[in-house]
Amino acid sequence: MIRTILFASLLCLLPFTPLAAQDSYAAQWAKIEKLAEKAKPGKAFETARAVYEDALRTNQPLPLLRSILYMSALYSNNADKNRLFGIAEMEKTLPKLEPPYRNVLESMLAEAYQQYWSANRWNFYNRTDTAHYRAYDINTWLPMHFQQAIREHYLASLENKTLLQQTASTAFGSLIAAGNIAGLRPTLYDILAQHALSFFFQPEGDVRPAAGPFGIPDSVAYAPADQFVQALDQLADSTLSDYPALRIYKDLYHFRKTNPDPAA
């Protein structure tokens, strides 16, 4: 089975999921897999491209997203070229989608930028020249531009929160890896919020304002979750906007508190 280099921690290509029977492109997915197994990535890419064009024309966002993942894995035998191709395709497709599919693509795009940055950061760390910066040319970016893009797309993936909370993750069964525990992420909001947190909890994702931390005492910071969230509730939204990990954690906690699920 083809393993995409993009969106590896959230989505994977699963041609034999329970929803495959209702998938109008099941034959094309199987063909892509067989062509890839026979070392014919060019023909597999062409098949994926045909699915993309047809899904775009007929307004079928789920196979559209899946075809992007396939194309990104099959574009070439060079990982960086594949990542750049995937980023370009996602950026091009983003305005054409409506929520919640747009939210999923926002998260995919954030991870695509994150993976490209992780694989090439040594090329950018010592770069300080902003004179040649071009927003449309990722090769002219500085480290701060990558962090800004990743941050913005992860935050955009959590817009339309109510819709995401009402969308069952099973609706994306042909894209989302089920994991080891059924029902661990019952809604699309659970999945996208946890995926964003995986970035914002990293040192690079925690871009704090120059004024420094807002001063939650250790007695609260290490308190049980309900006490910690109560302290966050006392803070202004403008303060938490500088600390997306805390804001997302707070929102996710309240959502799970009012919508209890043992697995989640």
mmCIF file of C-alpha atoms in Angstrom, residues 1-262:
data_model
loop_
_atom_site.group_PDB
_atom_site.id
_atom_site.type_symbol
_atom_site.label_atom_id
_atom_site.label_comp_id
_atom_site.label_asym_id
_atom_site.label_seq_id
_atom_site.Cartn_x
_atom_site.Cartn_y
_atom_site.Cartn_z
ATOM 1 C CA MET A 1 0.000 0.000 0.000
ATOM 2 C CA ILE A 2 1.231 3.488 -0.870
ATOM 3 C CA ARG A 3 2.370 5.436 2.180
ATOM 4 C CA THR A 4 2.002 9.151 1.676
ATOM 5 C CA ILE A 5 4.772 11.400 2.965
ATOM 6 C CA LEU A 6 2.160 14.031 3.746
ATOM 7 C CA PHE A 7 -0.200 14.181 6.700
ATOM 8 C CA ALA A 8 1.295 10.992 8.084
ATOM 9 C CA SER A 9 0.277 11.532 11.693
ATOM 10 C CA LEU A 10 -3.377 12.284 10.999
ATOM 11 C CA LEU A 11 -4.390 10.774 7.704
ATOM 12 C CA CYS A 12 -3.262 7.768 5.757
ATOM 13 C CA LEU A 13 -4.387 6.065 2.591
ATOM 14 C CA LEU A 14 -6.681 3.206 3.493
ATOM 15 C CA PRO A 15 -8.183 1.632 0.359
ATOM 16 C CA PHE A 16 -9.893 -1.148 2.285
ATOM 17 C CA THR A 17 -11.748 0.797 4.978
ATOM 18 C CA PRO A 18 -15.404 0.014 5.810
ATOM 19 C CA LEU A 19 -16.498 2.920 3.611
ATOM 20 C CA ALA A 20 -14.773 1.538 0.533
ATOM 21 C CA ALA A 21 -17.982 -0.163 -0.582
ATOM 22 C CA GLN A 22 -19.686 3.220 -0.959
ATOM 23 C CA ASP A 23 -16.654 4.817 -2.615
ATOM 24 C CA SER A 24 -17.409 5.612 -6.265
ATOM 25 C CA TYR A 25 -13.665 5.640 -6.949
ATOM 26 C CA ALA A 26 -12.865 2.281 -5.345
ATOM 27 C CA ALA A 27 -11.733 0.850 -8.673
ATOM 28 C CA GLN A 28 -9.392 3.792 -9.259
ATOM 29 C CA TRP A 29 -7.826 3.494 -5.803
ATOM 30 C CA ALA A 30 -7.187 -0.210 -6.385
ATOM 31 C CA LYS A 31 -5.688 0.576 -9.800
ATOM 32 C CA ILE A 32 -3.370 3.179 -8.297
ATOM 33 C CA GLU A 33 -2.152 0.695 -5.699
ATOM 34 C CA LYS A 34 -1.509 -2.005 -8.298
ATOM 35 C CA LEU A 35 0.351 0.383 -10.609
ATOM 36 C CA ALA A 36 2.523 1.543 -7.730
ATOM 37 C CA GLU A 37 3.278 -2.044 -6.762
ATOM 38 C CA LYS A 38 4.364 -2.683 -10.366
ATOM 39 C CA ALA A 39 6.746 0.308 -10.165
ATOM 40 C CA LYS A 40 4.666 2.427 -12.525
ATOM 41 C CA PRO A 41 4.294 5.610 -10.470
ATOM 42 C CA GLY A 42 3.766 7.780 -13.561
ATOM 43 C CA LYS A 43 0.635 5.922 -14.614
ATOM 44 C CA ALA A 44 -0.530 5.762 -10.995
ATOM 45 C CA PHE A 45 -0.091 9.529 -10.744
ATOM 46 C CA GLU A 46 -2.105 10.050 -13.937
ATOM 47 C CA THR A 47 -4.934 7.958 -12.497
ATOM 48 C CA ALA A 48 -4.897 9.967 -9.279
ATOM 49 C CA ARG A 49 -4.890 13.204 -11.286
ATOM 50 C CA ALA A 50 -7.917 12.014 -13.255
ATOM 51 C CA VAL A 51 -9.750 11.297 -9.994
ATOM 52 C CA TYR A 52 -8.845 14.770 -8.717
ATOM 53 C CA GLU A 53 -10.206 16.478 -11.821
ATOM 54 C CA ASP A 54 -13.394 14.421 -11.829
ATOM 55 C CA ALA A 55 -13.993 14.827 -8.097
ATOM 56 C CA LEU A 56 -13.465 18.576 -8.432
ATOM 57 C CA ARG A 57 -15.872 18.762 -11.354
ATOM 58 C CA THR A 58 -18.566 16.692 -9.625
ATOM 59 C CA ASN A 59 -18.066 18.289 -6.201
ATOM 60 C CA GLN A 60 -16.915 15.215 -4.281
ATOM 61 C CA PRO A 61 -14.552 16.635 -1.650
ATOM 62 C CA LEU A 62 -13.591 13.409 0.133
ATOM 63 C CA PRO A 63 -12.071 11.655 -2.906
ATOM 64 C CA LEU A 64 -10.641 15.038 -3.893
ATOM 65 C CA LEU A 65 -8.645 15.140 -0.650
ATOM 66 C CA ARG A 66 -7.595 11.538 -1.029
ATOM 67 C CA SER A 67 -6.416 12.082 -4.601
ATOM 68 C CA ILE A 68 -4.188 14.947 -3.433
ATOM 69 C CA LEU A 69 -2.486 12.588 -0.985
ATOM 70 C CA TYR A 70 -1.933 10.008 -3.691
ATOM 71 C CA MET A 71 -0.594 12.568 -6.157
ATOM 72 C CA SER A 72 1.747 13.976 -3.528
ATOM 73 C CA ALA A 73 3.190 10.517 -2.896
ATOM 74 C CA LEU A 74 3.521 9.654 -6.584
ATOM 75 C CA TYR A 75 4.653 12.926 -8.156
ATOM 76 C CA SER A 76 8.346 11.994 -8.246
ATOM 77 C CA ASN A 77 10.954 9.878 -6.494
ATOM 78 C CA ASN A 78 12.217 12.954 -4.622
ATOM 79 C CA ALA A 79 10.613 13.584 -1.232
ATOM 80 C CA ASP A 80 11.139 17.353 -1.266
ATOM 81 C CA LYS A 81 9.669 17.720 -4.752
ATOM 82 C CA ASN A 82 6.667 15.711 -3.601
ATOM 83 C CA ARG A 83 6.200 17.923 -0.551
ATOM 84 C CA LEU A 84 6.388 21.102 -2.628
ATOM 85 C CA PHE A 85 3.967 19.662 -5.182
ATOM 86 C CA GLY A 86 1.567 18.688 -2.403
ATOM 87 C CA ILE A 87 1.725 22.161 -0.848
ATOM 88 C CA ALA A 88 1.007 23.796 -4.221
ATOM 89 C CA GLU A 89 -1.950 21.482 -4.907
ATOM 90 C CA MET A 90 -3.416 22.063 -1.456
ATOM 91 C CA GLU A 91 -3.037 25.836 -1.695
ATOM 92 C CA LYS A 92 -4.717 25.753 -5.110
ATOM 93 C CA THR A 93 -7.576 23.560 -3.875
ATOM 94 C CA LEU A 94 -8.231 25.277 -0.533
ATOM 95 C CA PRO A 95 -10.493 28.095 -1.867
ATOM 96 C CA LYS A 96 -12.605 25.529 -3.727
ATOM 97 C CA LEU A 97 -13.708 23.636 -0.619
ATOM 98 C CA GLU A 98 -16.325 24.377 2.027
ATOM 99 C CA PRO A 99 -16.200 23.340 5.692
ATOM 100 C CA PRO A 100 -15.678 20.792 7.102
ATOM 101 C CA TYR A 101 -13.582 19.551 4.164
ATOM 102 C CA ARG A 102 -11.750 22.857 4.026
ATOM 103 C CA ASN A 103 -10.841 22.409 7.694
ATOM 104 C CA VAL A 104 -9.317 19.017 6.955
ATOM 105 C CA LEU A 105 -7.309 20.475 4.085
ATOM 106 C CA GLU A 106 -6.119 23.338 6.316
ATOM 107 C CA SER A 107 -4.728 20.751 8.731
ATOM 108 C CA MET A 108 -3.192 18.770 5.878
ATOM 109 C CA LEU A 109 -1.541 21.931 4.579
ATOM 110 C CA ALA A 110 -0.197 22.849 8.013
ATOM 111 C CA GLU A 111 1.426 19.431 8.297
ATOM 112 C CA ALA A 112 2.794 19.638 4.756
ATOM 113 C CA TYR A 113 4.557 22.904 5.609
ATOM 114 C CA GLN A 114 5.702 21.413 8.905
ATOM 115 C CA GLN A 115 7.201 18.371 7.193
ATOM 116 C CA TYR A 116 8.974 20.461 4.557
ATOM 117 C CA TRP A 117 10.392 22.717 7.265
ATOM 118 C CA SER A 118 11.540 19.762 9.372
ATOM 119 C CA ALA A 119 13.304 18.159 6.414
ATOM 120 C CA ASN A 120 15.021 21.372 5.278
ATOM 121 C CA ARG A 121 15.416 23.567 8.334
ATOM 122 C CA TRP A 122 19.213 23.458 8.090
ATOM 123 C CA ASN A 123 18.880 25.385 4.803
ATOM 124 C CA PHE A 124 16.970 28.191 6.482
ATOM 125 C CA TYR A 125 18.366 28.595 10.000
ATOM 126 C CA ASN A 126 21.242 30.902 9.051
ATOM 127 C CA ARG A 127 19.231 32.904 6.563
ATOM 128 C CA THR A 128 18.580 36.523 7.572
ATOM 129 C CA ASP A 129 18.129 38.205 4.181
ATOM 130 C CA THR A 130 14.566 39.483 3.816
ATOM 131 C CA ALA A 131 15.257 41.523 0.663
ATOM 132 C CA HIS A 132 14.648 38.515 -1.577
ATOM 133 C CA TYR A 133 11.597 37.236 0.314
ATOM 134 C CA ARG A 134 8.655 36.352 -1.894
ATOM 135 C CA ALA A 135 5.499 35.056 -0.240
ATOM 136 C CA TYR A 136 4.759 32.800 -3.228
ATOM 137 C CA ASP A 137 8.249 31.240 -3.267
ATOM 138 C CA ILE A 138 8.838 28.955 -0.295
ATOM 139 C CA ASN A 139 12.548 28.787 -1.107
ATOM 140 C CA THR A 140 12.922 32.475 -0.147
ATOM 141 C CA TRP A 141 11.269 32.069 3.244
ATOM 142 C CA LEU A 142 12.880 32.607 6.625
ATOM 143 C CA PRO A 143 12.177 30.349 9.629
ATOM 144 C CA MET A 144 9.556 32.780 10.926
ATOM 145 C CA HIS A 145 7.593 32.482 7.688
ATOM 146 C CA PHE A 146 7.337 28.714 8.060
ATOM 147 C CA GLN A 147 6.223 29.003 11.668
ATOM 148 C CA GLN A 148 3.657 31.612 10.726
ATOM 149 C CA ALA A 149 2.227 29.503 7.891
ATOM 150 C CA ILE A 150 2.055 26.348 10.027
ATOM 151 C CA ARG A 151 0.448 28.240 12.897
ATOM 152 C CA GLU A 152 -2.120 29.994 10.694
ATOM 153 C CA HIS A 153 -3.235 26.823 8.919
ATOM 154 C CA TYR A 154 -3.590 24.821 12.127
ATOM 155 C CA LEU A 155 -5.680 27.606 13.674
ATOM 156 C CA ALA A 156 -7.770 27.873 10.491
ATOM 157 C CA SER A 157 -8.421 24.128 10.673
ATOM 158 C CA LEU A 158 -10.346 24.734 13.926
ATOM 159 C CA GLU A 159 -12.650 27.434 12.598
ATOM 160 C CA ASN A 160 -16.369 26.531 12.317
ATOM 161 C CA LYS A 161 -15.975 24.786 15.668
ATOM 162 C CA THR A 162 -19.642 23.876 16.109
ATOM 163 C CA LEU A 163 -19.781 22.189 12.709
ATOM 164 C CA LEU A 164 -16.622 20.223 13.445
ATOM 165 C CA GLN A 165 -18.034 19.101 16.781
ATOM 166 C CA GLN A 166 -21.177 17.879 15.038
ATOM 167 C CA THR A 167 -19.282 15.976 12.330
ATOM 168 C CA ALA A 168 -18.554 12.341 13.143
ATOM 169 C CA SER A 169 -15.020 11.246 12.315
ATOM 170 C CA THR A 170 -16.491 8.135 10.668
ATOM 171 C CA ALA A 171 -17.630 10.412 7.832
ATOM 172 C CA PHE A 172 -13.959 10.591 6.852
ATOM 173 C CA GLY A 173 -13.349 6.865 7.184
ATOM 174 C CA SER A 174 -11.502 6.565 3.876
ATOM 175 C CA LEU A 175 -8.892 9.061 5.066
ATOM 176 C CA ILE A 176 -8.589 8.838 8.825
ATOM 177 C CA ALA A 177 -6.558 6.083 10.400
ATOM 178 C CA ALA A 178 -8.755 4.323 12.929
ATOM 179 C CA GLY A 179 -5.942 3.793 15.456
ATOM 180 C CA ASN A 180 -5.797 1.159 18.141
ATOM 181 C CA ILE A 181 -8.863 2.270 20.128
ATOM 182 C CA ALA A 182 -12.254 2.608 18.458
ATOM 183 C CA GLY A 183 -13.959 5.917 19.187
ATOM 184 C CA LEU A 184 -10.843 7.607 20.557
ATOM 185 C CA ARG A 185 -11.577 10.668 18.392
ATOM 186 C CA PRO A 186 -15.353 10.514 17.815
ATOM 187 C CA THR A 187 -15.704 13.875 16.060
ATOM 188 C CA LEU A 188 -13.731 15.732 13.459
ATOM 189 C CA TYR A 189 -13.126 18.452 16.037
ATOM 190 C CA ASP A 190 -11.415 15.942 18.354
ATOM 191 C CA ILE A 191 -9.099 14.882 15.542
ATOM 192 C CA LEU A 192 -8.193 18.340 14.259
ATOM 193 C CA ALA A 193 -7.781 19.828 17.749
ATOM 194 C CA GLN A 194 -5.474 17.028 18.868
ATOM 195 C CA HIS A 195 -3.523 17.325 15.633
ATOM 196 C CA ALA A 196 -3.055 21.068 16.132
ATOM 197 C CA LEU A 197 -2.013 20.515 19.751
ATOM 198 C CA SER A 198 0.700 18.123 18.598
ATOM 199 C CA PHE A 199 2.325 21.133 16.923
ATOM 200 C CA PHE A 200 1.593 23.848 19.475
ATOM 201 C CA PHE A 201 2.921 21.749 22.357
ATOM 202 C CA GLN A 202 6.303 21.607 20.593
ATOM 203 C CA PRO A 203 8.874 24.320 21.389
ATOM 204 C CA GLU A 204 8.655 25.675 17.840
ATOM 205 C CA GLY A 205 4.888 25.920 18.067
ATOM 206 C CA ASP A 206 4.979 27.859 21.318
ATOM 207 C CA VAL A 207 5.784 31.314 19.958
ATOM 208 C CA ARG A 208 5.277 33.540 22.976
ATOM 209 C CA PRO A 209 5.015 37.329 22.943
ATOM 210 C CA ALA A 210 7.982 39.384 24.073
ATOM 211 C CA ALA A 211 6.266 40.199 27.368
ATOM 212 C CA GLY A 212 6.719 36.590 28.479
ATOM 213 C CA PRO A 213 4.350 34.239 30.272
ATOM 214 C CA PHE A 214 1.156 35.556 31.837
ATOM 215 C CA GLY A 215 1.937 34.085 35.245
ATOM 216 C CA ILE A 216 -0.211 31.116 36.195
ATOM 217 C CA PRO A 217 1.292 29.990 39.527
ATOM 218 C CA ASP A 218 2.721 26.476 39.833
ATOM 219 C CA SER A 219 -0.061 25.540 42.235
ATOM 220 C CA VAL A 220 -2.511 26.007 39.360
ATOM 221 C CA ALA A 221 -0.300 24.862 36.512
ATOM 222 C CA TYR A 222 0.159 21.458 38.154
ATOM 223 C CA ALA A 223 -3.369 21.212 39.530
ATOM 224 C CA PRO A 224 -5.992 18.734 38.289
ATOM 225 C CA ALA A 225 -7.392 19.498 34.852
ATOM 226 C CA ASP A 226 -10.645 21.058 36.050
ATOM 227 C CA GLN A 227 -8.821 23.526 38.320
ATOM 228 C CA PHE A 228 -6.324 24.375 35.598
ATOM 229 C CA VAL A 229 -9.088 25.076 33.068
ATOM 230 C CA GLN A 230 -10.959 27.193 35.625
ATOM 231 C CA ALA A 231 -7.868 29.390 35.834
ATOM 232 C CA LEU A 232 -7.761 29.645 32.040
ATOM 233 C CA ASP A 233 -11.422 30.652 32.005
ATOM 234 C CA GLN A 234 -10.504 33.717 34.071
ATOM 235 C CA LEU A 235 -8.109 34.950 31.383
ATOM 236 C CA ALA A 236 -9.190 37.265 28.592
ATOM 237 C CA ASP A 237 -9.450 35.771 25.111
ATOM 238 C CA SER A 238 -6.932 38.366 23.933
ATOM 239 C CA THR A 239 -4.398 36.903 26.364
ATOM 240 C CA LEU A 240 -5.026 33.308 25.353
ATOM 241 C CA SER A 241 -4.759 34.228 21.661
ATOM 242 C CA ASP A 242 -0.997 34.420 22.221
ATOM 243 C CA TYR A 243 -1.046 30.887 23.621
ATOM 244 C CA PRO A 244 -2.968 28.740 21.119
ATOM 245 C CA ALA A 245 -2.090 25.474 22.854
ATOM 246 C CA LEU A 246 -3.814 26.643 26.044
ATOM 247 C CA ARG A 247 -6.815 28.025 24.170
ATOM 248 C CA ILE A 248 -7.284 24.821 22.167
ATOM 249 C CA TYR A 249 -6.826 22.714 25.291
ATOM 250 C CA LYS A 250 -9.437 24.780 27.128
ATOM 251 C CA ASP A 251 -11.962 24.521 24.285
ATOM 252 C CA LEU A 252 -11.372 20.801 23.891
ATOM 253 C CA TYR A 253 -11.734 20.237 27.635
ATOM 254 C CA HIS A 254 -15.078 22.067 27.765
ATOM 255 C CA PHE A 255 -16.338 20.209 24.693
ATOM 256 C CA ARG A 256 -15.465 16.824 26.173
ATOM 257 C CA LYS A 257 -16.890 17.863 29.557
ATOM 258 C CA THR A 258 -20.267 18.669 28.028
ATOM 259 C CA ASN A 259 -20.120 15.779 25.559
ATOM 260 C CA PRO A 260 -18.686 12.942 27.631
ATOM 261 C CA ASP A 261 -17.350 9.894 25.847
ATOM 262 C CA PRO A 262 -15.341 7.309 27.817
#
